[in-house]
PDB file of C-alpha atoms in Angstrom:
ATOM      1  CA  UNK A  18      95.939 101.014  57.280  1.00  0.00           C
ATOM      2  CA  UNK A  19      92.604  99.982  59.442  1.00  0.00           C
ATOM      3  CA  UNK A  20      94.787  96.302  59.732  1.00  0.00           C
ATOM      4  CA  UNK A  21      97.578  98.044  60.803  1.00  0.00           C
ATOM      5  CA  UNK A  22      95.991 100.293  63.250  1.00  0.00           C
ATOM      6  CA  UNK A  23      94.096  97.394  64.844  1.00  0.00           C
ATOM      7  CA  UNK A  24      97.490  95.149  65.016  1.00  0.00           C
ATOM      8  CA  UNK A  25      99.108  97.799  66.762  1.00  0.00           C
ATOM      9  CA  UNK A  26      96.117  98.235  69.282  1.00  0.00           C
ATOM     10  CA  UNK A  27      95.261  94.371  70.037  1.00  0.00           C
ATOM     11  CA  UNK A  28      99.749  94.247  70.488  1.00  0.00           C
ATOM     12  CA  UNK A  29      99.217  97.003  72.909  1.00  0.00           C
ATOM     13  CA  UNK A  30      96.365  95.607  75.039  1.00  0.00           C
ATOM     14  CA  UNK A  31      97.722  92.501  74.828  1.00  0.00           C
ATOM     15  CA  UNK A  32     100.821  93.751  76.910  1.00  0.00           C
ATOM     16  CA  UNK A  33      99.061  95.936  78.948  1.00  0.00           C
ATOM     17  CA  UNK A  34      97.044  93.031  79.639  1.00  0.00           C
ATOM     18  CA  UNK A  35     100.161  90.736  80.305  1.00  0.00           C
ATOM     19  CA  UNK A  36     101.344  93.227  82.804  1.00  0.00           C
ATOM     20  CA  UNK A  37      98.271  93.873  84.833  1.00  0.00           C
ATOM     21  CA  UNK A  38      98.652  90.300  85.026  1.00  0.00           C
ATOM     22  CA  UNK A  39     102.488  89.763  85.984  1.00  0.00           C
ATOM     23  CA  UNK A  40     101.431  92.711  88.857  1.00  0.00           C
ATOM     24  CA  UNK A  41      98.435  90.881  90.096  1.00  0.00           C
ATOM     25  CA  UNK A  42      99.636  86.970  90.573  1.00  0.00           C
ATOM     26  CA  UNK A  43     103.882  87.798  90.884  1.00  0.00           C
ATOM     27  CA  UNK A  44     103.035  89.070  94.396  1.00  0.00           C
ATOM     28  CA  UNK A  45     102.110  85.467  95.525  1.00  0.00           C
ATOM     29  CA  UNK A  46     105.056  83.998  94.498  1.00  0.00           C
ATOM     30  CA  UNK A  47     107.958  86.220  95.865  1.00  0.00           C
ATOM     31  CA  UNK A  48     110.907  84.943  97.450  1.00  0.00           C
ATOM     32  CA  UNK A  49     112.146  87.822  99.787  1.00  0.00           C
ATOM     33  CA  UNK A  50     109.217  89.970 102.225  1.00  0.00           C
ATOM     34  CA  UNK A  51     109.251  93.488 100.527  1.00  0.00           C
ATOM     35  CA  UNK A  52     109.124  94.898 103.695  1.00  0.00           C
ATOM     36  CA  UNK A  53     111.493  92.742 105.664  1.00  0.00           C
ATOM     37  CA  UNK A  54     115.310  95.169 106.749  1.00  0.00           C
ATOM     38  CA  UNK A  55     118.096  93.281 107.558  1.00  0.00           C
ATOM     39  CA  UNK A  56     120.856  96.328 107.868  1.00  0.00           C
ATOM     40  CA  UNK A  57     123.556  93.790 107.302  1.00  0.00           C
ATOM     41  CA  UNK A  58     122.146  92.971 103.869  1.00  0.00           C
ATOM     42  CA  UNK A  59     121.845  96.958 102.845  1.00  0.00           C
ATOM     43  CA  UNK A  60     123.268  97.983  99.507  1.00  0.00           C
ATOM     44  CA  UNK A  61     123.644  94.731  98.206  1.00  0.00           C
ATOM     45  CA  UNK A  62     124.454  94.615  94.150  1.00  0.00           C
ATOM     46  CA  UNK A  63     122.013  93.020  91.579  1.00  0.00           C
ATOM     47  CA  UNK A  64     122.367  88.692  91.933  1.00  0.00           C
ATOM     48  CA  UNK A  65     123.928  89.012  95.069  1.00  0.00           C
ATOM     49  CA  UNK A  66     121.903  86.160  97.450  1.00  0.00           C
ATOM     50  CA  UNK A  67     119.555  85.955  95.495  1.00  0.00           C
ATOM     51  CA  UNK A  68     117.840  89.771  95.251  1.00  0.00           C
ATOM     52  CA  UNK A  69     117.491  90.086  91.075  1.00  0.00           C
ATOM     53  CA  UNK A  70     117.988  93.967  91.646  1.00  0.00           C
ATOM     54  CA  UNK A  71     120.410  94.404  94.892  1.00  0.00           C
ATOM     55  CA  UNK A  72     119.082  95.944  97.563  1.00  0.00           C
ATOM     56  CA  UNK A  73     117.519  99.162  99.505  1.00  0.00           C
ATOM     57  CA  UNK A  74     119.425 101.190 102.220  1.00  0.00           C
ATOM     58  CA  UNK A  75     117.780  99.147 105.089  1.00  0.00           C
ATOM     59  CA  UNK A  76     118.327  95.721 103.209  1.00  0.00           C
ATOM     60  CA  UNK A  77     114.860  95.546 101.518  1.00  0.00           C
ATOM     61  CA  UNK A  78     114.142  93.408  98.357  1.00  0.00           C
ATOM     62  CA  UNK A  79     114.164  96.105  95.681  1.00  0.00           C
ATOM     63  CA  UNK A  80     112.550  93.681  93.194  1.00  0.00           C
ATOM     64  CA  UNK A  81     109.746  92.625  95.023  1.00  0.00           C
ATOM     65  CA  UNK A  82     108.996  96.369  95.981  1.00  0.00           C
ATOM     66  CA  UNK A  83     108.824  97.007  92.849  1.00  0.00           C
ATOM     67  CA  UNK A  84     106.230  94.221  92.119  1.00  0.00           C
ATOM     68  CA  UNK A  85     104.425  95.020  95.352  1.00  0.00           C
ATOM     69  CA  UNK A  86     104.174  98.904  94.405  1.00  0.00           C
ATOM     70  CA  UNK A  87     103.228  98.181  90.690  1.00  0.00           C
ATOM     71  CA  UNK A  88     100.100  96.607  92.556  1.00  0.00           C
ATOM     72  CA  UNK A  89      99.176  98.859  94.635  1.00  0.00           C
ATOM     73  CA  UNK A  90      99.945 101.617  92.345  1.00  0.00           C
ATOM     74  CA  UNK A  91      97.825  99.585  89.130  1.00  0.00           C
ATOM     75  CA  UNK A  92      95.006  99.021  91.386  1.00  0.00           C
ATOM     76  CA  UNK A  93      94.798 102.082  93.403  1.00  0.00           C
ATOM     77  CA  UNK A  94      94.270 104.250  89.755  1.00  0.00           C
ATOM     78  CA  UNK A  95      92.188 101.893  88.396  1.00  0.00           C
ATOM     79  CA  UNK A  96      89.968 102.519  91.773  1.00  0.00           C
ATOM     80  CA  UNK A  97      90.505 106.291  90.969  1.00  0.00           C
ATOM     81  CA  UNK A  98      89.369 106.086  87.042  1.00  0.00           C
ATOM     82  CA  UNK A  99      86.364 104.215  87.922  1.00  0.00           C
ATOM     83  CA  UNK A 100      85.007 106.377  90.348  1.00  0.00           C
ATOM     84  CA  UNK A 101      85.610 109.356  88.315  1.00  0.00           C
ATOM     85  CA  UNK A 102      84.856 107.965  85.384  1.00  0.00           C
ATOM     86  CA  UNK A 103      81.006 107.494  87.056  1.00  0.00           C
ATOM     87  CA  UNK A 104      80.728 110.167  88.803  1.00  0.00           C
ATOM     88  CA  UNK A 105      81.965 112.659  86.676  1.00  0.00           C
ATOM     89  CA  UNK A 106      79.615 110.995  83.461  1.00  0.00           C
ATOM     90  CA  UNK A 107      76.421 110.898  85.752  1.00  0.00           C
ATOM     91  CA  UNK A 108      76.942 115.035  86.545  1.00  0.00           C
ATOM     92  CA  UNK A 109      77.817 115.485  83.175  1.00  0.00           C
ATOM     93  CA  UNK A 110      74.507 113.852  81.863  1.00  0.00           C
ATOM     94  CA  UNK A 111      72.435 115.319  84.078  1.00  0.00           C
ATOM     95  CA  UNK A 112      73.739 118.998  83.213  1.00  0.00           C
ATOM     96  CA  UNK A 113      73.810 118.293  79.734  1.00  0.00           C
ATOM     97  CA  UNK A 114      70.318 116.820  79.604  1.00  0.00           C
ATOM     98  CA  UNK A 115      68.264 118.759  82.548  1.00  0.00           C
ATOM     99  CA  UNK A 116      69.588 122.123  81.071  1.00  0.00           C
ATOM    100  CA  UNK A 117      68.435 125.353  83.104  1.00  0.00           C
ATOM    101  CA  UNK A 118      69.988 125.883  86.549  1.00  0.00           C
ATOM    102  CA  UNK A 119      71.133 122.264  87.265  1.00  0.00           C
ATOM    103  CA  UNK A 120      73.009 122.891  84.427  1.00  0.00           C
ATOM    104  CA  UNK A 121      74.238 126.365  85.235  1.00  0.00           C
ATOM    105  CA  UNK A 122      75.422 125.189  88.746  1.00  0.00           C
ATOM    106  CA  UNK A 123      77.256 121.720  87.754  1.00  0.00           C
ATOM    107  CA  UNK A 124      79.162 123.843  85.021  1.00  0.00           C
ATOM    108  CA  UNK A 125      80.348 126.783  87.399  1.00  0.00           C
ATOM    109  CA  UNK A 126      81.133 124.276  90.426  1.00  0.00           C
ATOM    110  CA  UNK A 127      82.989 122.506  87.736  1.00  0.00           C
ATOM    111  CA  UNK A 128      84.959 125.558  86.522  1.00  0.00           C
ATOM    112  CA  UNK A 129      86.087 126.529  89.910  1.00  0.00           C
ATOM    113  CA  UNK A 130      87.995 123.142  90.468  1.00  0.00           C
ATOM    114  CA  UNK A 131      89.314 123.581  86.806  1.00  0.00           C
ATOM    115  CA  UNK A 132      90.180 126.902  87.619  1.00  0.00           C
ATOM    116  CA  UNK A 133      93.485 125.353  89.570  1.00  0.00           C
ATOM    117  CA  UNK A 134      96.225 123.467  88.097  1.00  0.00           C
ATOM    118  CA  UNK A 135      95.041 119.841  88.410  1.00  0.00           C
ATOM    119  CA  UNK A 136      98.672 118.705  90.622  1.00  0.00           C
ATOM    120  CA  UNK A 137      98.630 121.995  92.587  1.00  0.00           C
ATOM    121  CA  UNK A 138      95.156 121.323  93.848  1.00  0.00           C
ATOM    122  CA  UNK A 139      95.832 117.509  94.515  1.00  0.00           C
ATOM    123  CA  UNK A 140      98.845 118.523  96.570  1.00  0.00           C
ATOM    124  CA  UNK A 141      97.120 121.024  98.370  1.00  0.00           C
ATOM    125  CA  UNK A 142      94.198 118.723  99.341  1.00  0.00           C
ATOM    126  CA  UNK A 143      95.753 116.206 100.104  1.00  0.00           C
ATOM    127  CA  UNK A 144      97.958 118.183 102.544  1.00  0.00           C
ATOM    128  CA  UNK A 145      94.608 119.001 103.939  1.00  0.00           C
ATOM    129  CA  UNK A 146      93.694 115.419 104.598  1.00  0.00           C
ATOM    130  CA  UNK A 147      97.387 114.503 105.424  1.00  0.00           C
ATOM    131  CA  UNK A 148      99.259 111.908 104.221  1.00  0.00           C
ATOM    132  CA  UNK A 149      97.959 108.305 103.107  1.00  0.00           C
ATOM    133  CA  UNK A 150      96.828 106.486 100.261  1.00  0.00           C
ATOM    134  CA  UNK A 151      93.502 106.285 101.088  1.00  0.00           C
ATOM    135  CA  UNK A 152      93.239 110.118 101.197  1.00  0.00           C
ATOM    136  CA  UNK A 153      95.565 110.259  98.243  1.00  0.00           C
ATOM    137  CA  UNK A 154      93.150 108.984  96.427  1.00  0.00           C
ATOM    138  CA  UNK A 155      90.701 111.126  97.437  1.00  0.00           C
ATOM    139  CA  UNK A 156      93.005 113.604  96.493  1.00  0.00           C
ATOM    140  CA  UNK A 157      92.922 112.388  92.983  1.00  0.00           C
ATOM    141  CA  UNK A 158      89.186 112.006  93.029  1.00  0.00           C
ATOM    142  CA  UNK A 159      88.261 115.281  93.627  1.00  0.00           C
ATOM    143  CA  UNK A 160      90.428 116.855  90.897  1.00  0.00           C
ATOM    144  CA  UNK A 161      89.910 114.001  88.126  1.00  0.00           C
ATOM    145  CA  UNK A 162      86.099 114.310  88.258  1.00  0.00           C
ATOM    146  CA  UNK A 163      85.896 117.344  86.102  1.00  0.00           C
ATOM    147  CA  UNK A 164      87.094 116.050  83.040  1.00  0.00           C
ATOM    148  CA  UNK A 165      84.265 113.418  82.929  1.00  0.00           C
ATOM    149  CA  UNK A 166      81.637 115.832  83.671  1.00  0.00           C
ATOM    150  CA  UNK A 167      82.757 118.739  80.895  1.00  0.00           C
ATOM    151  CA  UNK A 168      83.256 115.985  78.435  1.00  0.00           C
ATOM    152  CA  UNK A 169      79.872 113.902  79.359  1.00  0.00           C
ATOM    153  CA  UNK A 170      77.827 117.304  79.124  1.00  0.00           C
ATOM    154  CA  UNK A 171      79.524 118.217  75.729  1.00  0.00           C
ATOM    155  CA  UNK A 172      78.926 114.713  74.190  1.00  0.00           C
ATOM    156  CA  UNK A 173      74.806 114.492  75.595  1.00  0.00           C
ATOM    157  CA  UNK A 174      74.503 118.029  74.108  1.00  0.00           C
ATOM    158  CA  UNK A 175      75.622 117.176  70.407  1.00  0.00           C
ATOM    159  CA  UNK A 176      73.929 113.385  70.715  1.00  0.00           C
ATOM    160  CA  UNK A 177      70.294 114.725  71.901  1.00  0.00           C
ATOM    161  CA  UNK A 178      70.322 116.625  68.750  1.00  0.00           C
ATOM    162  CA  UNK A 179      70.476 113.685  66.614  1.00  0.00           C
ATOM    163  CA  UNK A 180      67.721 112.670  64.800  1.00  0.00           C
ATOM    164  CA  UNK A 181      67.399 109.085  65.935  1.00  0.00           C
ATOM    165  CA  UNK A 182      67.081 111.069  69.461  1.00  0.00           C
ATOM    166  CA  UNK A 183      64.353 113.663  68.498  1.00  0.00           C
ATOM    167  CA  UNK A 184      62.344 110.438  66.269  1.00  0.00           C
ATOM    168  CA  UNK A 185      62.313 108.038  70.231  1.00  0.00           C
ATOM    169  CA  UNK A 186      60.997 111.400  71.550  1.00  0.00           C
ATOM    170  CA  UNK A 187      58.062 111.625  69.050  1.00  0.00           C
ATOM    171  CA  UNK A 188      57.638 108.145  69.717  1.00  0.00           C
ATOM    172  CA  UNK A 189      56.774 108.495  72.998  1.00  0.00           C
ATOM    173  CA  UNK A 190      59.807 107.139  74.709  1.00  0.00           C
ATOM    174  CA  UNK A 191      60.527 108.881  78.222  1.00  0.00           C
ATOM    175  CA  UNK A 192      63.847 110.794  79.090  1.00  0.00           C
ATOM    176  CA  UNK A 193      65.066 108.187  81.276  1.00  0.00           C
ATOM    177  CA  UNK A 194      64.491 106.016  78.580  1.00  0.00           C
ATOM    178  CA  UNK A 195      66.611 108.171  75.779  1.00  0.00           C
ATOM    179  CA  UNK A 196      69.277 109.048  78.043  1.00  0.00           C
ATOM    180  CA  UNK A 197      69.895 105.038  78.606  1.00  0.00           C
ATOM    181  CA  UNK A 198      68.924 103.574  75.272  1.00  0.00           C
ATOM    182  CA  UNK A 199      70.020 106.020  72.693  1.00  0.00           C
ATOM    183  CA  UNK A 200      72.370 108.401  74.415  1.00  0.00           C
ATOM    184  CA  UNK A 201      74.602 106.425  76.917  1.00  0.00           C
ATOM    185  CA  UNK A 202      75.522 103.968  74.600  1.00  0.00           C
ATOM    186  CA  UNK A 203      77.033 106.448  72.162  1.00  0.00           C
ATOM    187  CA  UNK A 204      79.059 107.853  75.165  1.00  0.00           C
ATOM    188  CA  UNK A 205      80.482 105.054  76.553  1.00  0.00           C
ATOM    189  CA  UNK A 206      83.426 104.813  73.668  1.00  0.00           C
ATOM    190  CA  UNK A 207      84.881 107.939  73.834  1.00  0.00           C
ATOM    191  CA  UNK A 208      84.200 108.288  77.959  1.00  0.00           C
ATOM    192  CA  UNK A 209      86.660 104.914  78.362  1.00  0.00           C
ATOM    193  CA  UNK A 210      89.477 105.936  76.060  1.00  0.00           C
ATOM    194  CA  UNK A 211      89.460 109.351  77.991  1.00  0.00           C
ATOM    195  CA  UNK A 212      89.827 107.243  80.991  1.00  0.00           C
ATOM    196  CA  UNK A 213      92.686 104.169  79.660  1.00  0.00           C
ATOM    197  CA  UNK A 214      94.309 108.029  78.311  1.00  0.00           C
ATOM    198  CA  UNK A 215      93.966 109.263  82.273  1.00  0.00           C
ATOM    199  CA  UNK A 216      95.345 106.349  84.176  1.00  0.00           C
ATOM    200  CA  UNK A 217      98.479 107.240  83.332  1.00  0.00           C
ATOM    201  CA  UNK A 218      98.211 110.542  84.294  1.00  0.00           C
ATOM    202  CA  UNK A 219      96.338 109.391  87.810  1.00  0.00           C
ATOM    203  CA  UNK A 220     100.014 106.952  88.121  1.00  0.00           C
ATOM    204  CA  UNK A 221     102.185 109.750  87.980  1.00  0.00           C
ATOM    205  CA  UNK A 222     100.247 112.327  89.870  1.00  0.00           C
ATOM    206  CA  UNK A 223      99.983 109.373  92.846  1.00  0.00           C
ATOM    207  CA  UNK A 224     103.780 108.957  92.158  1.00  0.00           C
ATOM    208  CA  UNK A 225     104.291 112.660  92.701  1.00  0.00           C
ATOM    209  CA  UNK A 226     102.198 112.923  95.564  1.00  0.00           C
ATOM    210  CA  UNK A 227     104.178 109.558  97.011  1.00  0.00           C
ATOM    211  CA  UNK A 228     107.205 111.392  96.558  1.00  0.00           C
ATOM    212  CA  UNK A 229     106.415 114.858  98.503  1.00  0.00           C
ATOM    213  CA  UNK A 230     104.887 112.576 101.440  1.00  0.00           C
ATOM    214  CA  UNK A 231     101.375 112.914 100.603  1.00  0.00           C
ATOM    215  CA  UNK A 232     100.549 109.551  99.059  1.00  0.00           C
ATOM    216  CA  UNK A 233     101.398 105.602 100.711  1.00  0.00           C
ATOM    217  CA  UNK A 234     102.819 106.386 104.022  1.00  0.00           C
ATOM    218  CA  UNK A 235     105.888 104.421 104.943  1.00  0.00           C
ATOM    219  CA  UNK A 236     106.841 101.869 104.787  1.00  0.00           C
ATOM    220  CA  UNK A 237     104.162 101.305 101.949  1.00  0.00           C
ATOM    221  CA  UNK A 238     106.096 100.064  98.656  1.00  0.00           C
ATOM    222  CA  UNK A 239     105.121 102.471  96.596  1.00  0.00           C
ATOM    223  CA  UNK A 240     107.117 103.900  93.495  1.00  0.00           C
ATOM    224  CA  UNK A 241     107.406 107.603  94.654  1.00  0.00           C
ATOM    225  CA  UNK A 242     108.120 106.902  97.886  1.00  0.00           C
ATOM    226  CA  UNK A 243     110.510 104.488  96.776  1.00  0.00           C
ATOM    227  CA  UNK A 244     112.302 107.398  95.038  1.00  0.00           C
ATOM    228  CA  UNK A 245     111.459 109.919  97.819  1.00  0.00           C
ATOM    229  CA  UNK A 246     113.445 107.506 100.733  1.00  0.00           C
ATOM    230  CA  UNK A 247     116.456 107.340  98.453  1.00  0.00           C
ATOM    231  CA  UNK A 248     116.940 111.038  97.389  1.00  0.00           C
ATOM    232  CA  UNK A 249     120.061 111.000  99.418  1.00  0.00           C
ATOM    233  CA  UNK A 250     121.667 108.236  97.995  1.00  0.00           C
ATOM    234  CA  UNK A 251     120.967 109.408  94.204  1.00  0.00           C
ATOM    235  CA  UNK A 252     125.386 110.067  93.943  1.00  0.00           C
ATOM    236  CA  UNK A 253     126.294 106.758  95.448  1.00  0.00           C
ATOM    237  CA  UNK A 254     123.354 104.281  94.633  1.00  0.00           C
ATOM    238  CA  UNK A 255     121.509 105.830  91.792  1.00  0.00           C
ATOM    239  CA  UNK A 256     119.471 102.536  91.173  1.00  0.00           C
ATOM    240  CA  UNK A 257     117.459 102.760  94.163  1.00  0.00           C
ATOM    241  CA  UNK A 258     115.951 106.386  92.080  1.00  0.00           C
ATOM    242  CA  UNK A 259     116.401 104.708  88.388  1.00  0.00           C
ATOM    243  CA  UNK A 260     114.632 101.239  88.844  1.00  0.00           C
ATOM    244  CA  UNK A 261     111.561 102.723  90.646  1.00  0.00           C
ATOM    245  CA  UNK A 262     111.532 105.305  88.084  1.00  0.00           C
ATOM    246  CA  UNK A 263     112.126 102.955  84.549  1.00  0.00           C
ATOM    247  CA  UNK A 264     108.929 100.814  86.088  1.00  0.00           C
ATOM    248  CA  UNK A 265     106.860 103.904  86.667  1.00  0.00           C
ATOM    249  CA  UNK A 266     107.749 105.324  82.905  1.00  0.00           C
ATOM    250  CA  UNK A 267     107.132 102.158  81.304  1.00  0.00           C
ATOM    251  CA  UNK A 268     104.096 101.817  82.912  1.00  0.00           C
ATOM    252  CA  UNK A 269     102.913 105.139  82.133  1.00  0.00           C
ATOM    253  CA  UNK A 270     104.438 104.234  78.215  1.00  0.00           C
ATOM    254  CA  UNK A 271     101.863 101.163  78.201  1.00  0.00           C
ATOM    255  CA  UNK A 272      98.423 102.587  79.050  1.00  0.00           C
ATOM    256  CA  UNK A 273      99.043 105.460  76.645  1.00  0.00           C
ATOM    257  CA  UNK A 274      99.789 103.635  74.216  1.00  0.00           C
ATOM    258  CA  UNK A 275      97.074 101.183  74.299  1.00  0.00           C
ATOM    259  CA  UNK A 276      94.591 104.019  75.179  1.00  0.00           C
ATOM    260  CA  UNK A 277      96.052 106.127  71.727  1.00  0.00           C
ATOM    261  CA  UNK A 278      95.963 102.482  69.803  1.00  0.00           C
ATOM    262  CA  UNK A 279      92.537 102.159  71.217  1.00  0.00           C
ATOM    263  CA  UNK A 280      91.442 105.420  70.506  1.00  0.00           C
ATOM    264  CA  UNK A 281      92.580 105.254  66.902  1.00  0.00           C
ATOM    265  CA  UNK A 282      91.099 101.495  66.659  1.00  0.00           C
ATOM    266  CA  UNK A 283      87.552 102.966  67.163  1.00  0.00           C
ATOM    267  CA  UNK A 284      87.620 105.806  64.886  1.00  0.00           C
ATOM    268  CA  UNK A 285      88.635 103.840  62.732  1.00  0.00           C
ATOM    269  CA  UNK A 286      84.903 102.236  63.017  1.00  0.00           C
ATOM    270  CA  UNK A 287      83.556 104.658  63.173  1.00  0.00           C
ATOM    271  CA  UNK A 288      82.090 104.528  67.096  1.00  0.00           C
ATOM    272  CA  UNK A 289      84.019 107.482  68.412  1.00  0.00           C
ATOM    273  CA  UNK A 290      81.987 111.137  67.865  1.00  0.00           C
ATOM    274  CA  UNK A 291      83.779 114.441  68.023  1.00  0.00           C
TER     275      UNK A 291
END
């Protein structure tokens, strides 16, 4: 079973890795501009001079906007994880370790943003900011956060109890010192599954915003806008909605599953506490 379980999770990465890839160097070697119209050339099938997937209602590429909005899609909510993923783990640690009113505030100010549906409140910000990916992300960034800062406190709260902790305490050893030698690095495992597990869920709420106008603005190759623009050809050209939408979905399909294989891998091990 543990042979299995790691098979399964070194198969996933290795295609999640393989696609990260294909996203990152295809760009360079496209044959058509993905934001290049030529009206004449709108609608065009799949193989038809040369466009693999036909293309757009203004005669873009719809292949290489799909490979130019994986990229910026990949990289923007791998931007978004990391950020969160610090911020939100430095709050948490210091509420879970200080204790006392630090800890009081960071938990309330944390329960008011929680207190929204995560989408809802992404939407509503970003209408605030207006539309754009930079404040899309931002967007993202300010709901996202929580999660790493409940989930930091809880895990510093059960670790500082350990016994190993208390013993580098009697030892002398300073709380700066415990937090970062004995206590970070039993975080760190179960703080990056949570965020492989959220970058799928940072795609699709990007894709969503995208798609109501919030997110890339236009002409921006992005997946949900993709499928925003072509909402009124859904009847007659249902591919220009579909083939956006299969590449969002299987990307969404591969960071789960590597982040469940992952997750699975290292309990396995025994690294991941609960």
């Amino acid at each position: 079973m543990k042979k299995k379980t790691k098979t399964t999770f070194l198969l996933s990465l290795t295609a999640l890795a393989a696609m990260l890839l294909f996203f990152l160097i295809a760009p360079h070697f496209l044959r058509h501009d993905p934001y290049a119209t030529s009206l004449s050339q709108a609608f065009l099938p799949s193989g038809q001079d040369g466009y693999v997937l036909g293309t757009d209602q203004v005669g873009r590429c719809i292949f290489c906007r799909i490979i130019a909005g994986g990229q910026e899609t990949i990289f923007a909510a791998l931007i978004v994880v990391a950020v969160v993923l610090v911020f939100g783990s430095l709050l948490g640690m210091i509420a879970g370790y200080s204790g006392g009113i630090t800890d009081s505030v960071i938990t309330k100010i944390t329960t008011i943003f929680q207190a929204f549906p995560s989408f809802v409140l992404a939407v509503a910000i970003a209408g605030i900011l207006g539309p754009g990916k930079g404040n899309g992300m931002i967007a993202m960034i300010l709901v996202y956060w929580t999660t790493y800062t409940r989930y930091a406190r809880s895990l510093v709260l059960n670790l500082k109890d350990e016994t190993y902790v208390r013993a580098a305490g009697m030892c002398g050893a300073g709380r700066m010192g415990i937090l970062i030698r004995y206590i970070l690095p039993n975080m760190i495992p179960p703080l990056l599954v949570t965020a492989a597990l959220d970058i799928g869920n940072v795609v699709l709420s990007m894709a969503g915003l995208s798609y109501l106008g919030l997110g890339g603005a236009r002409p921006t190759a992005e997946w949900g806008a993709m499928m925003s623009e072509s909402r009124r050809f859904l009847q007659t050209e249902p591919q220009l909605i579909l083939i956006p939408g299969i590449a969002l979905l299987i990307m969404v399909l591969l960071f789960n599953v590597c982040s469940d294989s992952a997750r699975n891998y290292l309990d396995k091990r025994g690294t991941l506490r609960h």
